[in-house]
């Protein structure tokens, strides 16, 4: 068995003919920058996301940065962000001389704890950036209520949850990333919709705001050589757009394959008392960018990881150092975030991807059980 965290090769083999021919077409056309495939993909993704404006860009970090640049914020304005997330979410806030204000996450769902948001809102708070971590949505209905009450923008970091569905209490459903003012995503190869290099996009409800995002991503111009605002250079390569245009057709299948694999893990792991399987909130489904376990304190995570590794099983920790303990983000007031601190010591993500087999999953779980029985 050759178990991988993500099997990009196996996934590629199944769509090789389509992908190869689309890439070859771009090369033949030499339209490497802003070729027609970029707009075609943006249109198709827009359709998939119920018609929202899609603005492609170079990667998911840029998408977050451009989104924040488009909101007309001032240096020192505060942006609320979960402390248990990938660094990019906080990094762009600090980079723009805005103030990242961390909030702890929900102990079971691992997304931003909505009950702690109002406590930290000040007159400088301008934005909330929920992260749909591991593949399930944050509690968007509560977040949108708070945003409305305090007149805040909402930027959804959807890098790990493209394709997930959020359910409102009235039964209405909406795609992750299309609920707030701007949704951002990443097409990093291992993401649920990944290209063969870097890529990203913004989902923008308001047409004028979408235009602004598009301008910022293109040096602040909408007419060539007329730079109305300060922007940056952030483009989705045409070759990447061509790859994504093929893979978008399979996104729902990919989500289902991950959900099927998660179901198998759930079944195999649910009776192990020292391990908590992922829990899904009732307002969202889960597209399992990660399948993340919560280990009891009595399990030595390092030893478990080593044991799995000896058996050819990779595993990962997302994330081992909480943002507030990262050198770049440490503040002197010594804030503490107990849930995130605990998660950083007790989460473990198992291999999950579109190609994983039941046989591989049974081997992974039996290896975990063997390890625990030796304890
Ligand atoms: C991957 C990721 C990003 C960054 O995306 P890049 O394309 O690597 O820049 C941002 N936020 C989250 C939550 C991510 O998982």
XYZ file of C-alpha atoms and ligand atoms in Angstrom:
390
model
C 0.000 0.000 0.000
C 1.145 3.504 -0.786
C -0.975 5.662 1.464
C -0.779 9.407 0.945
C -2.373 12.392 2.671
C -3.610 13.461 -0.775
C -3.356 11.391 -3.970
C -3.068 13.970 -6.738
C -1.550 11.482 -9.156
C -4.362 8.940 -8.864
C -6.932 11.693 -9.330
C -5.094 13.043 -12.393
C -4.872 9.593 -14.046
C -8.676 9.433 -14.223
C -9.025 12.738 -16.092
C -5.650 12.743 -17.844
C -6.968 12.900 -21.398
C -9.206 15.883 -20.752
C -6.584 17.728 -18.709
C -3.732 17.074 -21.121
C -5.735 18.245 -24.097
C -6.906 21.420 -22.311
C -3.358 22.259 -21.240
C -2.098 21.599 -24.762
C -4.777 23.920 -26.150
C -3.556 26.747 -23.937
C 0.035 26.153 -25.007
C -0.988 26.063 -28.677
C -2.870 29.338 -28.236
C 0.029 30.895 -26.239
C -2.644 32.851 -24.335
C -0.795 32.202 -21.078
C -1.929 35.372 -19.318
C -5.642 36.223 -19.119
C -6.519 33.805 -21.901
C -10.199 33.054 -22.592
C -10.133 30.026 -20.238
C -9.774 32.306 -17.234
C -13.116 34.020 -17.857
C -14.709 30.733 -18.936
C -13.719 29.120 -15.652
C -14.870 32.179 -13.664
C -18.265 31.976 -15.420
C -18.600 28.264 -14.739
C -17.639 28.649 -11.092
C -20.120 31.519 -10.821
C -22.850 29.205 -12.140
C -21.819 26.543 -9.618
C -22.077 29.160 -6.865
C -25.603 30.253 -7.838
C -24.549 33.232 -9.928
C -22.261 35.169 -7.574
C -19.480 37.297 -9.182
C -16.245 35.297 -9.317
C -12.962 37.202 -9.490
C -9.974 34.917 -10.085
C -6.547 35.731 -8.628
C -3.147 34.152 -8.012
C -3.717 32.271 -4.737
C -5.894 32.084 -1.649
C -3.721 34.430 0.379
C -3.985 37.124 -2.296
C -7.741 36.565 -2.390
C -7.929 37.431 1.321
C -5.606 40.407 0.878
C -7.475 41.837 -2.110
C -10.807 41.312 -0.340
C -9.597 43.373 2.617
C -8.051 46.012 0.333
C -11.411 46.415 -1.415
C -13.302 47.259 1.785
C -11.810 50.739 2.185
C -10.337 50.124 5.643
C -7.954 52.418 7.544
C -4.713 51.405 9.274
C -5.525 50.246 12.799
C -9.009 49.040 11.926
C -9.700 45.752 13.675
C -10.429 42.480 11.935
C -11.792 39.588 13.972
C -10.329 36.230 13.022
C -10.292 32.759 14.606
C -6.983 31.947 16.268
C -7.152 28.314 15.123
C -6.530 28.706 11.384
C -3.833 28.797 8.746
C -1.500 31.770 9.124
C -2.580 33.375 5.827
C -5.872 34.496 7.338
C -4.141 36.677 9.949
C -1.066 37.490 7.883
C -2.837 39.608 5.283
C -4.618 41.562 8.019
C -1.306 42.513 9.635
C 0.327 43.135 6.251
C -2.288 45.795 5.470
C -1.553 47.495 8.828
C -4.899 46.385 10.145
C -5.190 44.824 13.591
C -5.917 41.072 13.753
C -8.105 40.424 16.799
C -8.107 36.752 17.659
C -11.053 34.798 18.969
C -11.140 31.219 20.182
C -12.937 28.440 18.322
C -15.837 26.155 19.136
C -14.613 23.113 21.104
C -16.481 20.594 18.948
C -16.740 22.118 15.472
C -13.368 23.969 15.527
C -14.756 27.013 13.665
C -14.923 30.530 15.139
C -16.835 30.607 18.456
C -19.689 32.980 17.672
C -20.503 33.428 21.359
C -17.195 35.192 21.894
C -17.356 37.634 18.996
C -19.509 40.378 20.523
C -17.254 40.649 23.607
C -14.315 41.796 21.508
C -16.053 44.210 19.169
C -14.852 47.799 19.619
C -15.520 51.026 17.737
C -12.531 50.107 15.527
C -13.882 46.699 14.514
C -14.682 46.647 10.812
C -14.572 43.046 9.602
C -15.170 39.475 10.733
C -13.251 36.764 8.858
C -14.795 33.382 9.639
C -12.855 30.372 8.361
C -14.750 27.294 7.183
C -12.114 25.095 8.757
C -11.406 21.520 7.632
C -14.417 21.640 5.291
C -17.450 22.634 7.356
C -19.001 26.076 7.528
C -18.764 28.398 10.488
C -22.063 29.492 12.053
C -22.767 32.060 9.330
C -26.320 32.928 10.369
C -25.122 34.095 13.789
C -22.124 35.837 12.252
C -24.272 37.727 9.741
C -26.606 38.816 12.564
C -23.690 40.217 14.554
C -22.257 41.856 11.438
C -25.564 43.543 10.739
C -25.978 44.720 14.323
C -22.513 46.335 14.426
C -22.297 47.265 10.743
C -19.303 45.027 9.979
C -18.103 43.428 6.768
C -17.819 39.642 6.562
C -15.091 37.949 4.521
C -15.436 34.153 4.457
C -12.196 32.200 4.137
C -13.487 29.285 2.063
C -10.088 27.804 1.144
C -10.975 24.496 2.822
C -14.692 24.311 2.119
C -15.498 25.069 -1.505
C -18.675 23.172 -2.395
C -19.952 22.942 1.189
C -23.571 23.940 1.838
C -24.745 26.171 4.660
C -28.336 25.725 5.909
C -30.202 28.670 7.411
C -32.760 28.106 10.150
C -35.569 28.827 7.649
C -34.375 25.890 5.541
C -32.699 27.966 2.812
C -29.322 26.704 1.657
C -26.359 28.657 0.364
C -22.899 27.669 -0.836
C -19.977 28.323 1.498
C -18.316 31.596 0.552
C -21.427 33.219 -0.893
C -23.042 34.439 2.333
C -20.765 37.257 3.514
C -19.679 40.336 1.551
C -16.768 38.476 -0.002
C -15.794 34.807 0.008
C -12.222 33.820 -0.755
C -10.788 30.513 -1.833
C -7.555 28.791 -2.798
C -6.918 26.361 -5.644
C -3.675 25.076 -4.078
C -3.224 21.537 -5.482
C -4.295 19.727 -2.304
C -7.444 21.807 -1.747
C -10.802 20.240 -2.622
C -10.775 22.064 -5.969
C -7.059 22.224 -6.674
C -5.154 23.216 -9.792
C -1.630 22.170 -10.795
C 0.130 25.150 -9.264
C -1.176 28.206 -7.440
C -4.581 29.780 -7.879
C -7.331 31.551 -5.974
C -10.586 33.455 -6.313
C -12.999 35.832 -4.644
C -16.778 35.456 -4.605
C -18.403 38.886 -4.423
C -22.102 39.563 -4.069
C -22.109 43.297 -4.831
C -21.312 44.150 -8.455
C -19.383 47.343 -7.664
C -17.343 45.600 -4.985
C -16.605 42.804 -7.472
C -15.366 45.385 -9.978
C -13.152 46.881 -7.306
C -11.671 43.483 -6.420
C -11.009 42.847 -10.093
C -9.306 46.230 -10.458
C -7.137 45.715 -7.371
C -6.000 42.316 -8.648
C -4.991 44.066 -11.864
C -2.787 46.960 -10.652
C -5.801 49.088 -9.774
C -6.837 49.528 -13.381
C -9.978 48.755 -15.344
C -8.695 50.598 -18.421
C -5.144 49.685 -19.373
C -2.583 52.179 -18.010
C -5.224 54.097 -16.032
C -4.565 53.278 -12.390
C -7.418 54.660 -10.296
C -6.563 52.856 -7.073
C -3.527 51.110 -5.614
C -3.620 47.469 -6.515
C -1.353 44.495 -6.917
C -0.544 41.890 -9.536
C -2.551 38.770 -8.865
C -3.622 36.667 -11.827
C -4.874 33.126 -12.264
C -2.693 31.525 -14.973
C -4.602 30.414 -18.054
C -3.152 26.895 -17.765
C -4.417 26.684 -14.184
C -7.834 27.991 -15.253
C -7.964 25.285 -17.943
C -7.196 22.600 -15.339
C -9.784 24.029 -12.946
C -12.391 24.230 -15.674
C -12.093 20.466 -16.142
C -11.954 19.668 -12.431
C -14.933 21.892 -11.546
C -17.181 19.409 -13.383
C -16.090 16.773 -10.876
C -16.168 18.915 -7.732
C -19.437 17.450 -6.475
C -18.121 13.924 -7.110
C -14.917 14.813 -5.288
C -16.899 16.123 -2.311
C -18.979 12.931 -2.281
C -15.864 10.739 -2.438
C -14.462 12.579 0.595
C -17.798 12.266 2.416
C -17.933 8.540 1.657
C -14.411 8.106 2.992
C -15.326 10.098 6.121
C -18.330 7.834 6.674
C -16.066 4.797 6.572
C -13.657 6.345 9.077
C -16.590 7.354 11.304
C -17.874 3.809 11.290
C -14.469 2.268 12.017
C -13.443 4.784 14.686
C -16.650 5.668 16.483
C -16.327 3.112 19.274
C -12.778 4.014 20.262
C -13.311 5.886 23.499
C -10.033 7.782 23.421
C -10.723 9.250 19.997
C -13.365 11.765 18.994
C -14.376 11.654 15.353
C -15.245 14.913 13.550
C -18.639 16.355 14.514
C -20.698 18.254 11.987
C -22.869 21.187 13.078
C -26.551 21.013 12.101
C -26.297 24.200 9.979
C -23.713 22.846 7.538
C -22.541 19.813 5.686
C -18.878 18.806 5.651
C -16.712 18.374 2.566
C -13.800 16.927 4.565
C -10.833 18.870 3.313
C -9.395 17.292 6.436
C -10.582 14.376 8.538
C -9.429 15.581 11.923
C -9.545 13.541 15.106
C -9.450 14.839 18.638
C -7.235 12.587 20.748
C -7.674 12.051 24.485
C -4.884 13.452 26.686
C -3.777 9.906 27.505
C -2.706 9.321 23.897
C 0.850 10.360 23.116
C 0.306 12.019 19.760
C 3.972 12.004 18.740
C 4.265 8.293 19.431
C 1.061 7.578 17.541
C 2.292 9.571 14.552
C 5.654 7.778 14.658
C 3.937 4.401 14.847
C 1.708 5.241 11.893
C 4.700 6.497 9.940
C 6.578 3.227 10.570
C 3.584 1.523 8.992
C 3.638 3.795 5.965
C 0.747 5.968 7.112
C 1.149 9.740 6.946
C -0.758 12.022 9.310
C -0.687 15.764 9.891
C -1.304 18.311 12.625
C -3.335 21.353 11.607
C -2.141 23.455 13.378
C 0.649 22.695 15.865
C 1.290 26.288 17.017
C -1.700 28.590 17.580
C -1.438 31.987 15.893
C -1.250 33.924 19.169
C 1.891 31.944 20.049
C 3.588 32.571 16.709
C 6.520 34.947 17.058
C 5.142 37.298 14.430
C 1.806 37.652 16.226
C 2.630 37.461 19.934
C 1.177 40.349 21.875
C 2.435 41.507 25.229
C -0.900 41.176 26.986
C -0.531 37.396 27.046
C -4.000 36.529 25.823
C -4.988 32.904 26.154
C -7.278 30.827 23.982
C -7.868 27.561 25.863
C -9.764 25.665 23.151
C -7.217 26.455 20.453
C -4.341 25.651 22.790
C -5.899 22.287 23.561
C -6.576 21.584 19.879
C -2.993 22.375 18.942
C -1.956 19.565 21.277
C -4.636 17.016 20.480
C -5.781 17.184 16.855
C -4.609 14.695 14.262
C -5.624 14.644 10.608
C -5.737 11.300 8.808
C -5.271 10.788 5.063
C -8.426 11.702 3.171
C -8.773 12.325 -0.542
C -10.806 11.368 -3.566
C -8.893 8.177 -4.297
C -8.553 6.593 -0.860
C -9.834 2.998 -0.623
C -11.721 1.210 2.137
C -8.818 -1.208 2.346
C -6.400 1.633 3.048
C -8.748 3.126 5.618
C -9.184 -0.242 7.367
C -5.416 -0.587 7.533
C -5.045 2.939 8.961
C -7.667 2.323 11.639
C -6.368 -1.132 12.555
C -2.918 0.414 12.959
C -4.367 3.029 15.318
C -6.140 0.293 17.291
C -2.940 -1.762 17.505
C -1.043 1.268 18.782
C -3.668 1.988 21.442
C -3.761 -1.623 22.591
C -0.028 -1.484 23.294
C -0.400 1.556 25.549
C -4.752 27.169 1.945
C -5.354 28.222 2.791
C -5.133 29.587 2.541
C -4.121 30.095 1.562
O -4.221 29.676 0.271
P -2.934 29.789 -0.708
O -3.512 29.505 -2.044
O -1.942 28.784 -0.261
O -2.404 31.182 -0.605
C -5.813 30.509 3.314
N -6.643 30.123 4.303
C -6.853 28.835 4.596
C -7.782 28.481 5.700
C -6.201 27.838 3.866
O -6.418 26.545 4.174
